[in-house]
Amino acid sequence: MDKRIINANRIVVKVGTSSLIHPNGMVNLKTFDELAYTLSALNNQGKELILVSSGAIGVGLNKMHLKKRPTEIGAQQALAAIGQSELMTLFTQRFDHYLTDIAQVLLTHDIFDYPKSNQFVMNTFDCLLRDNVIPIVNENDTVATDELDHKTTFGDNDQLSAIVASHVDADLLIVLSDVDGFYDQNPNKYPDANLISTVNQIDENEFGVAGGTGSRFGTGGMQTKLLAAKRMLDEDRMMVLANGADPRIIFKILAGKSVGTIFQKESVAHE
Ligand SMILES: Nc1ncnc2c1ncn2[C@@H]1O[C@H](COP(=O)(O)OP(=O)(O)O)[C@@H](O)[C@H]1O
Ligand SMILES: N[C@@H](CCC(=O)OP(=O)(O)O)C(=O)O
């Protein structure tokens, strides 16, 4: 058991579209509610939480009664703009229920590369966390297409969550998806795939078995989650990849139980 997980105080949680939207395109109200409950409970315990949430396009598709994500980038951006406010409305309703304040923070991947912007973003996070407000981060899809055009770029919310985790000096990054963790092959294609409970290093072997997205709405698949995990490992931080079907799984993770896949350097694996 790693005490660093139990003692983790500043935690970034990333939730993917596949956890927030049912395969039929409808909003998964259960996930929204359990996520709000779990993060509110942890916030009340004094932990500092940042939620990185995808779902703007998924919610936008549902609102506009569309079955398929359009290929045109401008149309995806328009859907993200429609869906983002709806996404925040859903979060506001559920977090209000648990008496927790939230804030919307829209970022681009490069924002931290500019010292002034970086400082402004950090000031915002510092003030929000000091005031017990949970920032809910998404990429600003209107001005950035990192997440939308995977033919030319490979940015996405998995990596954005890792960038945020490293800049706010988070103790732990938890990535919630529609799989139980990282497998030795894509479990949606190969039913005999085995869950890997601990990963100490990421190289071509791991990338070799990480496939694309499994759902209609997810984007990066396992590749971008591994890139996020690699960034965490390189900085000697920890990441847990777990199933977001019931976000209360976060309580189990923070209790040190073995769920999902933990990415951590070998030196701390048995502390
Ligand atoms: N080795 C692997 N282990 C686990 N999942 C994998 C693997 N390779 C590919 N995948 C796929 O990655 C998907 C999760 O990524 P994605 O669809 O982008 O979800 P999210 O919306 O949560 O970001 C899984 O549903 C699965 O189909
Ligand atoms: N900004 C986009 C996020 C796209 C994305 O990274 O999605 P996912 O693979 O579900 O985490 C949206 O909110 O739809």
mmCIF file of C-alpha atoms and ligand atoms in Angstrom, residues 14-19 54 156 158 175-179 181-189 206 209-215 217-225 241, ligand 1:
data_model
loop_
_atom_site.group_PDB
_atom_site.id
_atom_site.type_symbol
_atom_site.label_atom_id
_atom_site.label_comp_id
_atom_site.label_asym_id
_atom_site.label_seq_id
_atom_site.Cartn_x
_atom_site.Cartn_y
_atom_site.Cartn_z
ATOM 1 C CA LYS A 14 -10.195 13.599 -14.887
ATOM 2 C CA VAL A 15 -13.471 12.209 -16.159
ATOM 3 C CA GLY A 16 -13.945 11.205 -19.791
ATOM 4 C CA THR A 17 -16.937 11.568 -22.063
ATOM 5 C CA SER A 18 -17.523 7.829 -21.946
ATOM 6 C CA SER A 19 -18.265 8.081 -18.218
ATOM 7 C CA SER A 54 -14.669 16.251 -20.901
ATOM 8 C CA ASP A 156 -6.610 16.070 -25.203
ATOM 9 C CA ASP A 158 -6.049 13.234 -20.539
ATOM 10 C CA VAL A 175 -8.268 9.313 -14.510
ATOM 11 C CA LEU A 176 -11.767 7.861 -14.716
ATOM 12 C CA SER A 177 -12.731 6.082 -17.924
ATOM 13 C CA ASP A 178 -15.021 3.332 -19.187
ATOM 14 C CA VAL A 179 -12.541 0.520 -18.514
ATOM 15 C CA GLY A 181 -7.722 0.114 -15.944
ATOM 16 C CA PHE A 182 -4.849 -0.543 -18.320
ATOM 17 C CA TYR A 183 -4.883 -4.022 -19.905
ATOM 18 C CA ASP A 184 -2.265 -6.016 -21.769
ATOM 19 C CA GLN A 185 -4.483 -5.563 -24.839
ATOM 20 C CA ASN A 186 -7.663 -3.637 -25.615
ATOM 21 C CA PRO A 187 -10.320 -5.384 -23.473
ATOM 22 C CA ASN A 188 -13.102 -4.199 -25.764
ATOM 23 C CA LYS A 189 -11.553 -6.165 -28.615
ATOM 24 C CA GLU A 206 2.975 -0.286 -23.138
ATOM 25 C CA VAL A 209 -0.833 -2.489 -26.515
ATOM 26 C CA ALA A 210 -2.661 0.822 -26.037
ATOM 27 C CA GLY A 211 -5.338 1.171 -28.662
ATOM 28 C CA GLY A 212 -7.801 3.842 -29.640
ATOM 29 C CA THR A 213 -11.097 4.848 -28.165
ATOM 30 C CA GLY A 214 -13.750 2.272 -27.343
ATOM 31 C CA SER A 215 -16.821 4.483 -27.371
ATOM 32 C CA PHE A 217 -17.815 9.771 -27.886
ATOM 33 C CA GLY A 218 -14.370 9.298 -26.345
ATOM 34 C CA THR A 219 -11.404 10.652 -28.259
ATOM 35 C CA GLY A 220 -7.850 9.720 -27.291
ATOM 36 C CA GLY A 221 -8.291 6.101 -26.206
ATOM 37 C CA MET A 222 -5.538 4.513 -24.136
ATOM 38 C CA GLN A 223 -2.686 6.224 -25.997
ATOM 39 C CA THR A 224 -3.391 9.646 -24.507
ATOM 40 C CA LYS A 225 -3.924 8.158 -21.038
ATOM 41 C CA LEU A 241 -6.640 4.827 -13.999
HETATM 42 N N1 LIG B 1 -4.670 -1.661 -23.474
HETATM 43 C C1 LIG B 1 -5.868 -1.091 -23.222
HETATM 44 N N2 LIG B 1 -6.393 -1.126 -21.959
HETATM 45 C C2 LIG B 1 -7.584 -0.552 -21.686
HETATM 46 N N3 LIG B 1 -8.345 0.114 -22.601
HETATM 47 C C3 LIG B 1 -7.876 0.210 -23.874
HETATM 48 C C4 LIG B 1 -6.620 -0.381 -24.236
HETATM 49 N N4 LIG B 1 -6.398 -0.110 -25.554
HETATM 50 C C5 LIG B 1 -7.453 0.601 -25.988
HETATM 51 N N5 LIG B 1 -8.351 0.798 -24.985
HETATM 52 C C6 LIG B 1 -9.609 1.536 -25.163
HETATM 53 O O1 LIG B 1 -9.525 2.817 -24.529
HETATM 54 C C7 LIG B 1 -10.866 3.180 -24.182
HETATM 55 C C8 LIG B 1 -10.853 4.354 -23.194
HETATM 56 O O2 LIG B 1 -10.513 5.567 -23.863
HETATM 57 P P1 LIG B 1 -11.626 6.640 -24.357
HETATM 58 O O3 LIG B 1 -12.662 5.934 -25.183
HETATM 59 O O4 LIG B 1 -10.892 7.790 -24.967
HETATM 60 O O5 LIG B 1 -12.319 7.034 -22.986
HETATM 61 P P2 LIG B 1 -12.555 8.406 -22.215
HETATM 62 O O6 LIG B 1 -13.783 9.015 -22.809
HETATM 63 O O7 LIG B 1 -12.760 7.934 -20.805
HETATM 64 O O8 LIG B 1 -11.325 9.282 -22.358
HETATM 65 C C9 LIG B 1 -11.426 1.881 -23.652
HETATM 66 O O9 LIG B 1 -12.829 1.855 -23.710
HETATM 67 C C10 LIG B 1 -10.801 0.818 -24.560
HETATM 68 O O10 LIG B 1 -11.657 0.469 -25.627
#
